[in-house]
mmCIF file of C-alpha atoms in Angstrom:
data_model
loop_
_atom_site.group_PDB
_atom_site.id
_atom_site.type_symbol
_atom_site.label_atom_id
_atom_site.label_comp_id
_atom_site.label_asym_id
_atom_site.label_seq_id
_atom_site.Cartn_x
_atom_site.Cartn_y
_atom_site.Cartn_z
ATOM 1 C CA UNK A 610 129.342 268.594 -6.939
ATOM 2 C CA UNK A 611 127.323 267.107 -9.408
ATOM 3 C CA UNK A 612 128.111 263.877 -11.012
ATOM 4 C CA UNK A 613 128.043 264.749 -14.615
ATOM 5 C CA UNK A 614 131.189 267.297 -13.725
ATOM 6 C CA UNK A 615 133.042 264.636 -12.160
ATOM 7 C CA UNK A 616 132.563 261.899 -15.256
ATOM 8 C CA UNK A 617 133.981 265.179 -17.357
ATOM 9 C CA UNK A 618 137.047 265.318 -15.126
ATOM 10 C CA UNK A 619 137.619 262.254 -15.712
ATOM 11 C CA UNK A 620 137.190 260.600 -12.357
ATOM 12 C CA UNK A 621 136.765 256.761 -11.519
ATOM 13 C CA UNK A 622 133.435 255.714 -12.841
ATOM 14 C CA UNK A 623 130.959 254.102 -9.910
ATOM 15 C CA UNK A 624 127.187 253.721 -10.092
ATOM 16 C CA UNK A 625 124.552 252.230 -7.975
ATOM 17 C CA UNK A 626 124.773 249.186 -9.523
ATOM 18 C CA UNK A 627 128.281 248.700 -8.676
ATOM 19 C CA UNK A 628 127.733 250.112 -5.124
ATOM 20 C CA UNK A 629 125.160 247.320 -4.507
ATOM 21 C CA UNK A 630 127.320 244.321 -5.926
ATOM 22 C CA UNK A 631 129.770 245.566 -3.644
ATOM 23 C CA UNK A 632 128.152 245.778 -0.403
ATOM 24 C CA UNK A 633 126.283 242.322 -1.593
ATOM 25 C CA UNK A 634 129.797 240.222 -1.794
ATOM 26 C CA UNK A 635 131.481 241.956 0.847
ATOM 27 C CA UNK A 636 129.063 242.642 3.458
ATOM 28 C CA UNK A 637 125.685 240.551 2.891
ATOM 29 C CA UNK A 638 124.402 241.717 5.980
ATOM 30 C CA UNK A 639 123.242 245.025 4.232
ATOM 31 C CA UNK A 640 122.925 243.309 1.020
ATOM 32 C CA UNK A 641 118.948 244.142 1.367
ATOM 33 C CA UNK A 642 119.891 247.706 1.764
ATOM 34 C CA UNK A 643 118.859 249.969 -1.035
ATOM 35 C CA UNK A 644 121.551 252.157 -2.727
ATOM 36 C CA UNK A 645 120.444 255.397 -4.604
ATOM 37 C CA UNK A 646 122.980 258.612 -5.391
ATOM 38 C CA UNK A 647 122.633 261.470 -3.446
ATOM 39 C CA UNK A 648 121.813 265.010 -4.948
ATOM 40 C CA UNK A 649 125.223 266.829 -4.360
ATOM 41 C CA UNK A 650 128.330 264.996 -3.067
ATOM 42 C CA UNK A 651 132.104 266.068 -3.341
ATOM 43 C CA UNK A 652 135.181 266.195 -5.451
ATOM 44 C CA UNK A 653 136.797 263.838 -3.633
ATOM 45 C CA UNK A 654 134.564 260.892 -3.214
ATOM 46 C CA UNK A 655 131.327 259.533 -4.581
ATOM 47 C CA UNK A 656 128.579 259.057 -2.462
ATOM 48 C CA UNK A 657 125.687 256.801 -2.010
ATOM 49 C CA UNK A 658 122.632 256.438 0.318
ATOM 50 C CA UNK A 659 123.041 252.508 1.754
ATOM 51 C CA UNK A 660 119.066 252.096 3.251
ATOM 52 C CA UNK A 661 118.019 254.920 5.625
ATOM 53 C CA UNK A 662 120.815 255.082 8.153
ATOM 54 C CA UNK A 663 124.046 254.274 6.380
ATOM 55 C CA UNK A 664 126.018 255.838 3.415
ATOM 56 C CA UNK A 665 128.862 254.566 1.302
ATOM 57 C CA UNK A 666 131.515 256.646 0.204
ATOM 58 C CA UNK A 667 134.590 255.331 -2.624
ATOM 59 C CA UNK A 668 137.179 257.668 -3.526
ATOM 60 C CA UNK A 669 137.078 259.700 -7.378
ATOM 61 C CA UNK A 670 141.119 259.097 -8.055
ATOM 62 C CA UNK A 671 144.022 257.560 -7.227
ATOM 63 C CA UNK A 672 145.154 260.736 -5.047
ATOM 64 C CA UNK A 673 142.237 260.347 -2.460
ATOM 65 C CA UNK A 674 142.452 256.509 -2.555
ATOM 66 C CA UNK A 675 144.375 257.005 1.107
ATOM 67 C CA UNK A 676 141.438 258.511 2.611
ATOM 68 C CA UNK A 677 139.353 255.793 3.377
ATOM 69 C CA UNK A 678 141.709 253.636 5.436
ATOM 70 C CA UNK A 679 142.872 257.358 7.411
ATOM 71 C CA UNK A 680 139.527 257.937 8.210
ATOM 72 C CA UNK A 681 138.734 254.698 9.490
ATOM 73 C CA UNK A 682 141.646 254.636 11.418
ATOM 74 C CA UNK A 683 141.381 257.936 13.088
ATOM 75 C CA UNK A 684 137.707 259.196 12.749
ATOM 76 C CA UNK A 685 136.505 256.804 15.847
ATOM 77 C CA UNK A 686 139.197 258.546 18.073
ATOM 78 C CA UNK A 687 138.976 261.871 16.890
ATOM 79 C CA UNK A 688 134.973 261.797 17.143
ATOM 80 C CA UNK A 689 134.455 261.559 21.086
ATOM 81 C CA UNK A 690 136.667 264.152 21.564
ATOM 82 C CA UNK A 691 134.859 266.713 19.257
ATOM 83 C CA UNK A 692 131.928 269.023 19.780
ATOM 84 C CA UNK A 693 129.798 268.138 17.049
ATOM 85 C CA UNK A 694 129.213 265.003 15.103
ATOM 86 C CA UNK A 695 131.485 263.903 12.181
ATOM 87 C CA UNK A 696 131.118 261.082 10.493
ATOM 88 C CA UNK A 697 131.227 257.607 12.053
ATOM 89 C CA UNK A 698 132.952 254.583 10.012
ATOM 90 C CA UNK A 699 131.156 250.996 10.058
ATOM 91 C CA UNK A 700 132.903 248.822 7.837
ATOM 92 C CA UNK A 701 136.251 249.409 5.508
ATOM 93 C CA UNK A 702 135.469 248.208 1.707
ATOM 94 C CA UNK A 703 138.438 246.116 -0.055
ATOM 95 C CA UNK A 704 139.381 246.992 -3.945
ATOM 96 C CA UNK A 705 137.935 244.621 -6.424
ATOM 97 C CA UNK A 706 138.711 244.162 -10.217
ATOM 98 C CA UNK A 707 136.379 246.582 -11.354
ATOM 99 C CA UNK A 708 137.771 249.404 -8.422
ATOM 100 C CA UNK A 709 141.128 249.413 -7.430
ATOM 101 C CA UNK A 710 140.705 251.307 -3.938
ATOM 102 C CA UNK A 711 138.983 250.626 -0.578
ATOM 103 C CA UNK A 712 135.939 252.245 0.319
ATOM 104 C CA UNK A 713 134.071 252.979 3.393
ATOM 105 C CA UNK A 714 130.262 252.875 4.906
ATOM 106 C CA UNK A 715 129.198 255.077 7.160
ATOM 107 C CA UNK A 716 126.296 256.178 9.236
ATOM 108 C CA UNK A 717 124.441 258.118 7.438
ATOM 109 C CA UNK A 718 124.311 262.129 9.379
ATOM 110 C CA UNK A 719 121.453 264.381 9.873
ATOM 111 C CA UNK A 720 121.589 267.886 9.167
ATOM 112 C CA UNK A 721 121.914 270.138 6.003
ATOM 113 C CA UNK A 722 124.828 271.572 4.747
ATOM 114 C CA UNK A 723 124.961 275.559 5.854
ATOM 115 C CA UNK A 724 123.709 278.256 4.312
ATOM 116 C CA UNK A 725 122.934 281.410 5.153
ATOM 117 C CA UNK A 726 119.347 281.397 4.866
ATOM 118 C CA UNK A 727 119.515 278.091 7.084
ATOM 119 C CA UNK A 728 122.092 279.468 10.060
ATOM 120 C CA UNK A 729 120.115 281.319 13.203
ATOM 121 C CA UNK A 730 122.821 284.000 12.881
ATOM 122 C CA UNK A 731 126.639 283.869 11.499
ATOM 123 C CA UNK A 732 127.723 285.093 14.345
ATOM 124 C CA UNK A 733 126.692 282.173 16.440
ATOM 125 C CA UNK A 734 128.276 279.812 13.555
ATOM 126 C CA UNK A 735 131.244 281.789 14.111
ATOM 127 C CA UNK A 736 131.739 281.052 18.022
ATOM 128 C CA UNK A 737 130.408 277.344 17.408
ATOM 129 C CA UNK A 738 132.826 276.812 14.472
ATOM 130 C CA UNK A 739 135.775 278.619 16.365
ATOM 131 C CA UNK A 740 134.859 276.101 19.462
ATOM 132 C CA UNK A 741 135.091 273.217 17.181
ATOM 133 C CA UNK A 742 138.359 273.890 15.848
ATOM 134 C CA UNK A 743 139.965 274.931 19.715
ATOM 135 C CA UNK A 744 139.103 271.772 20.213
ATOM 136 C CA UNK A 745 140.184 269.593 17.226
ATOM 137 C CA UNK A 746 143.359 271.600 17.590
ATOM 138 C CA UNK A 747 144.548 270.602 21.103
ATOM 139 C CA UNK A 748 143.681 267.330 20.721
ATOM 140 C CA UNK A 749 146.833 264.886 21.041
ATOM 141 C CA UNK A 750 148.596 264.038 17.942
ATOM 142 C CA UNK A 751 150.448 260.946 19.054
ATOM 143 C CA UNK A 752 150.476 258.381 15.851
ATOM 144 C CA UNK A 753 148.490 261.204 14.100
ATOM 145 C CA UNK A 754 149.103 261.335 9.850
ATOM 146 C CA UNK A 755 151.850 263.752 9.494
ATOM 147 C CA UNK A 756 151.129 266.465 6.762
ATOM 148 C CA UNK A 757 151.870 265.520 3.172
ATOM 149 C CA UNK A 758 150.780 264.281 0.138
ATOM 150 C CA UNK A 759 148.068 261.890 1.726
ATOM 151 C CA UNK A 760 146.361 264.996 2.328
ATOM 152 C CA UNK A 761 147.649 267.442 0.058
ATOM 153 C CA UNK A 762 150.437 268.970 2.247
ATOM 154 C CA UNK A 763 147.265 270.550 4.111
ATOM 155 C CA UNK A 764 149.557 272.294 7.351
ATOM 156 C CA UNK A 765 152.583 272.043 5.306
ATOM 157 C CA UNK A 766 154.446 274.899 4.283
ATOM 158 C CA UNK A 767 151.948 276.842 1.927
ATOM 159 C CA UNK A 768 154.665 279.276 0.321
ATOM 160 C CA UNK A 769 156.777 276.167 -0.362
ATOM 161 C CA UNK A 770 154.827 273.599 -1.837
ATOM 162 C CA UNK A 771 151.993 276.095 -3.630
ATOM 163 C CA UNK A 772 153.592 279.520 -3.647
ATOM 164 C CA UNK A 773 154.751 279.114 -7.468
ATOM 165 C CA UNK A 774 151.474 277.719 -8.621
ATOM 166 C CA UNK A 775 150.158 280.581 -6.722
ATOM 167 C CA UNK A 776 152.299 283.496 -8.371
ATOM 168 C CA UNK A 777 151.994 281.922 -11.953
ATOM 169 C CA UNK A 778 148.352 282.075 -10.821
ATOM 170 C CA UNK A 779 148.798 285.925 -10.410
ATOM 171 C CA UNK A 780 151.186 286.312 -13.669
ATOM 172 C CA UNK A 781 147.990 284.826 -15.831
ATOM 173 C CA UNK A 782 145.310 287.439 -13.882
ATOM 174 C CA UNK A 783 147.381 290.431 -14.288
ATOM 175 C CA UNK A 784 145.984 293.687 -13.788
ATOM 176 C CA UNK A 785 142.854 291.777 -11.862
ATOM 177 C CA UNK A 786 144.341 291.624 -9.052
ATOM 178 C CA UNK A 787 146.888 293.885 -7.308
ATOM 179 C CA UNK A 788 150.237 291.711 -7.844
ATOM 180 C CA UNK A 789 152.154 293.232 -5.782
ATOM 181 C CA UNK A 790 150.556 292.912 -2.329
ATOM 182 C CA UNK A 791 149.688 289.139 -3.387
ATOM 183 C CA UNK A 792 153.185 288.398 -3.497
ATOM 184 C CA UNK A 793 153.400 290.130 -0.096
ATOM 185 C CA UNK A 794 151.091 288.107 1.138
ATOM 186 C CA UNK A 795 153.121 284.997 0.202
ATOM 187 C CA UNK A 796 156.521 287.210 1.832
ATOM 188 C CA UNK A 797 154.577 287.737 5.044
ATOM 189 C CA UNK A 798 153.528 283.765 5.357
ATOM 190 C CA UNK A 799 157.201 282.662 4.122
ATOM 191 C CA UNK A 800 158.319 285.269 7.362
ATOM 192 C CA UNK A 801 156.284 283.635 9.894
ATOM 193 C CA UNK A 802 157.008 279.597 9.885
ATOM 194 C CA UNK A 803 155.304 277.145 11.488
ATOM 195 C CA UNK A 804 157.008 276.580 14.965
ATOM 196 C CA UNK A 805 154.689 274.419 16.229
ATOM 197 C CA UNK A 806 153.588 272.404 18.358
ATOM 198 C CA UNK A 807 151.445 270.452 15.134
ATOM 199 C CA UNK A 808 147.942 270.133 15.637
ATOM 200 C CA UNK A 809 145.020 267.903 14.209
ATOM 201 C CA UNK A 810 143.466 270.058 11.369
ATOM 202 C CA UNK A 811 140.825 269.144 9.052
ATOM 203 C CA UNK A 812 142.260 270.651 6.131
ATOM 204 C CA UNK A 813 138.871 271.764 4.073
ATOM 205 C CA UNK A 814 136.700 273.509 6.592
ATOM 206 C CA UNK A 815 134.382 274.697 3.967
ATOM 207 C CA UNK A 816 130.631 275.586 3.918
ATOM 208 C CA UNK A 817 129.822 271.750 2.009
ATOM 209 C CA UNK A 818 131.351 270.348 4.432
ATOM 210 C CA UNK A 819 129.300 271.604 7.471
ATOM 211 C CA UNK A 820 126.402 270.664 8.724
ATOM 212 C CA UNK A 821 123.538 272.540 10.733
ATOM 213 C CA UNK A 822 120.654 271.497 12.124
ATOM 214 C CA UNK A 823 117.613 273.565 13.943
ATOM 215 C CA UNK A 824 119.819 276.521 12.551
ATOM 216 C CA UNK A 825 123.421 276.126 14.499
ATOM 217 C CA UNK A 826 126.271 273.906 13.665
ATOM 218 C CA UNK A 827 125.653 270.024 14.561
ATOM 219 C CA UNK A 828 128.443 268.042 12.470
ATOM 220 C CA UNK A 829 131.694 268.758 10.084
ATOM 221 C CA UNK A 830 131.808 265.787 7.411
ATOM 222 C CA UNK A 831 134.638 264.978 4.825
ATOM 223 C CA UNK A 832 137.969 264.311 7.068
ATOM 224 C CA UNK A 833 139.853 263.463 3.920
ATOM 225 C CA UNK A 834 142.444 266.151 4.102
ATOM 226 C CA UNK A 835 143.163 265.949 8.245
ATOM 227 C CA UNK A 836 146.285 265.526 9.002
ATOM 228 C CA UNK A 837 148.803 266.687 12.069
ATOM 229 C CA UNK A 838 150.732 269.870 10.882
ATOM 230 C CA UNK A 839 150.220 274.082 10.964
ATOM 231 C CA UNK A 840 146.516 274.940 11.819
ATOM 232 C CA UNK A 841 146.644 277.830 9.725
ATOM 233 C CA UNK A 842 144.929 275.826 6.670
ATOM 234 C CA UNK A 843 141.898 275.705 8.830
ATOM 235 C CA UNK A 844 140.800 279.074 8.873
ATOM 236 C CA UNK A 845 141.002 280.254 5.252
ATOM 237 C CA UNK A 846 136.967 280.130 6.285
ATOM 238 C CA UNK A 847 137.209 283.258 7.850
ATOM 239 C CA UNK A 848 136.997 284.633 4.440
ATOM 240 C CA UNK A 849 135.350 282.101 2.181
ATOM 241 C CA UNK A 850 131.955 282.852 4.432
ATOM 242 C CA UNK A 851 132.134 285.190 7.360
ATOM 243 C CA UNK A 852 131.588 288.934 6.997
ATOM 244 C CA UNK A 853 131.560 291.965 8.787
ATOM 245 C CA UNK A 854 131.180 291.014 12.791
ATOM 246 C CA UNK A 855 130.659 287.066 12.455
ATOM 247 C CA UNK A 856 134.310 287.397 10.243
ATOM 248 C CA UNK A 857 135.593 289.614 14.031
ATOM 249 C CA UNK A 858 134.108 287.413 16.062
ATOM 250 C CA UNK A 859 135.260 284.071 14.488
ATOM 251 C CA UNK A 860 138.841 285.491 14.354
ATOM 252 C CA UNK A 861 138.730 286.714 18.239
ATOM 253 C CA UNK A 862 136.941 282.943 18.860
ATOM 254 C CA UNK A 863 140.162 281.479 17.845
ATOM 255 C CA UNK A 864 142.698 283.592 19.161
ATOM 256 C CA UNK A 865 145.710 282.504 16.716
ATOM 257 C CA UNK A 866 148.671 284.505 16.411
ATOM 258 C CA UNK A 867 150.008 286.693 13.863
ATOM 259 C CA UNK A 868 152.047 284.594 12.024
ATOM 260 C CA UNK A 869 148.951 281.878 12.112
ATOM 261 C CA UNK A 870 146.497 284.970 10.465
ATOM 262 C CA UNK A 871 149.790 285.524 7.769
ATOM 263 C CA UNK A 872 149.970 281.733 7.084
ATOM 264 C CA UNK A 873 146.155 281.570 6.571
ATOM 265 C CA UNK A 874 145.977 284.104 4.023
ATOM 266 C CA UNK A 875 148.396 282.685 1.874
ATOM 267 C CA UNK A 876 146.472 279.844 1.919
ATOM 268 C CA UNK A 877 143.078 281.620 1.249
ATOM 269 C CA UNK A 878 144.893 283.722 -1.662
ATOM 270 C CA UNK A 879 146.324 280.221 -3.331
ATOM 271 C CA UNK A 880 143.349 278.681 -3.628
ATOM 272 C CA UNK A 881 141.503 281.842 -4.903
ATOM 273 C CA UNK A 882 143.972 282.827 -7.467
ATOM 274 C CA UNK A 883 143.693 279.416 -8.834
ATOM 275 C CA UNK A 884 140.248 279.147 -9.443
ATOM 276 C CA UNK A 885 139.826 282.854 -10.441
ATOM 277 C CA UNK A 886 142.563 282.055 -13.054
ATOM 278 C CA UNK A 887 141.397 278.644 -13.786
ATOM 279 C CA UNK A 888 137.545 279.754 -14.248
ATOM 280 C CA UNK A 889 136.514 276.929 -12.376
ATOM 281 C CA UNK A 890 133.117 276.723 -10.876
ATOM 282 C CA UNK A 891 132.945 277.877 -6.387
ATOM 283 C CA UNK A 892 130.526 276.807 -3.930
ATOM 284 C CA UNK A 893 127.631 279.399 -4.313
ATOM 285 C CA UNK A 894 127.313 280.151 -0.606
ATOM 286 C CA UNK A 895 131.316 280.987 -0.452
ATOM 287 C CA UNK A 896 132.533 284.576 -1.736
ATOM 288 C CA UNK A 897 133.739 284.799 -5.843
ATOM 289 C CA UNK A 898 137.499 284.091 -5.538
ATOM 290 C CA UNK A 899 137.406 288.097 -6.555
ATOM 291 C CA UNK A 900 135.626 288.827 -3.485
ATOM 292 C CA UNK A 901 138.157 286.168 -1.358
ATOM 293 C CA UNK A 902 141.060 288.003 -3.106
ATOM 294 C CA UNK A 903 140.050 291.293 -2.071
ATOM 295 C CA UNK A 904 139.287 290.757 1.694
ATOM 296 C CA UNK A 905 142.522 289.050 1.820
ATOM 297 C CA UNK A 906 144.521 291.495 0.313
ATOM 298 C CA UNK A 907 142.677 294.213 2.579
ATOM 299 C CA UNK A 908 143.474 292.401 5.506
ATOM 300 C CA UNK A 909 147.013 292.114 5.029
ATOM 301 C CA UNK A 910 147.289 295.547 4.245
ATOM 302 C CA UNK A 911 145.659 296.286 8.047
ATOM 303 C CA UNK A 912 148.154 293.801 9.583
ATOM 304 C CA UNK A 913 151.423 295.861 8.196
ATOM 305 C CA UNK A 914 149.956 299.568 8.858
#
């Protein structure tokens, strides 16, 4: 995400200057550390380089201003348990005058975010990311952040908290999309609650916010949406990126039910609706919310024949 967008959207203006009075008053002992932007960060969060092994990270809006004291809490016990690397706190940041949320520094993580020119093949990514969430998935959830709005109801119900912004989203694309098996999409979802046990989920498993290095998957960054809840959120990825056999493979990797696969589709068909019917801009190693819409559709049409 490039800065410029976020100024437009109105976030919470931060710039290196501010960054480095910051770290200066409330932790001098990186006060000699040099802070410079990074070339792409997220929506969610601005991020800085702090020296060569460190990062900071403040949140863009008063709706992600919970993330940095959930991730501090809950990032050092989730990280042992995982099979990659995801980002390590070092020190929590407390609001000032000039910005009214705490922050966080991190180390900083090697690796680039995935592409597919940059992956040894997506079918290995598939198994590796399937392993990763197994894992994250049984791990225990005592004390864990209960779904919500800290995390935007991420392994909530999807039907009930986003199913109308979903079908206005299909009233304003019309004849782009075939209406009627979207809203039976949403049906099929709304037929197959959560029962649970909850789980830890990430909530935004999405290509910019995994990491590869030497061509397979070393870390998964931005925790900002985990919460304890329905997994199903977690594998809307299976269309956003996979294709063909890595898509099979990733879906036989994880092994979820029925009523999981129905649950994740809604969610995948939300969020593409909305940004097909909002025009706003998509990752460009993920599908076109067209392409999202489509695979969707065609898959629920499979699971009912």
């Amino acid at each position: 995400m490039r800065r410029v967008d976020k100024l437009k959207a109105g976030k919470f203006p931060v710039d290196v200057d501010l960054v480095q009075a910051f770290v200066g008053r409330q932790f001098p002992q990186y006060r000699n550390l040099a802070v410079r932007e990074v070339a792409s960060d997220g929506w969610d969060n601005w991020t800085f380089r702090l020296g060569d092994r460190l990062k900071v990270r403040l949140p863009t809006a008063e709706g992600y201003a919970g993330q940095a004291m959930k991730e501090f809490r809950w990032l050092p016990v989730l990280a042992p348990l995982l099979p990659v690397a995801v980002p390590m706190p070092v020190a929590l940041g407390e609001p000032e005058a000039d910005y009214p949320w705490h922050w966080t520094i991190y180390e900083w993580m090697t690796g680039e975010p995935v592409r597919r020119d940059n992956v040894l093949d997506l079918t290995t990514l598939a198994l590796d990311m399937a392993s990763f969430l197994k894992v994250l998935h049984r791990i225990d959830v005592e004390g864990g952040p209960i779904a919500g709005a800290h995390n935007f109801f991420r392994g909530d119900d999807v039907v009930g908290f986003y199913g109308a912004e979903a079908r206005q989203a299909f009233d304003q694309l019309g004849d782009r999309i075939d209406t009627a098996t979207a809203l039976a999409v949403l049906d099929a979802a709304e037929a197959a609650p959560f029962a649970g046990p909850p789980c830890w989920l990430h909530g935004d498993i999405a290509v910019g916010n995994l990491l590869v290095t030497g061509g397979k998957l070393s870390g998964v960054i931005d925790f900002g949406s985990c919460g304890v809840g329905d997994p199903a959120c977690d594998l809307v990825i299976t269309w956003l990126f996979f294709e063909g056999e890595s898509r099979a493979v990733f879906r036989k990797a994880v092994a979820a039910d029925p009523g999981t696969w129905a649950r994740a589709r809604a969610w995948a068909l939300w969020k593409a609706a909305l940004v097909l019917a909002s025009g706003a801009p998509t990752h460009p190693e993920e599908f076109s919310p067209v392409e999202v819409i489509a695979v969707v559709l065609d898959d629920h049409r499979a699971s009912v024949d």
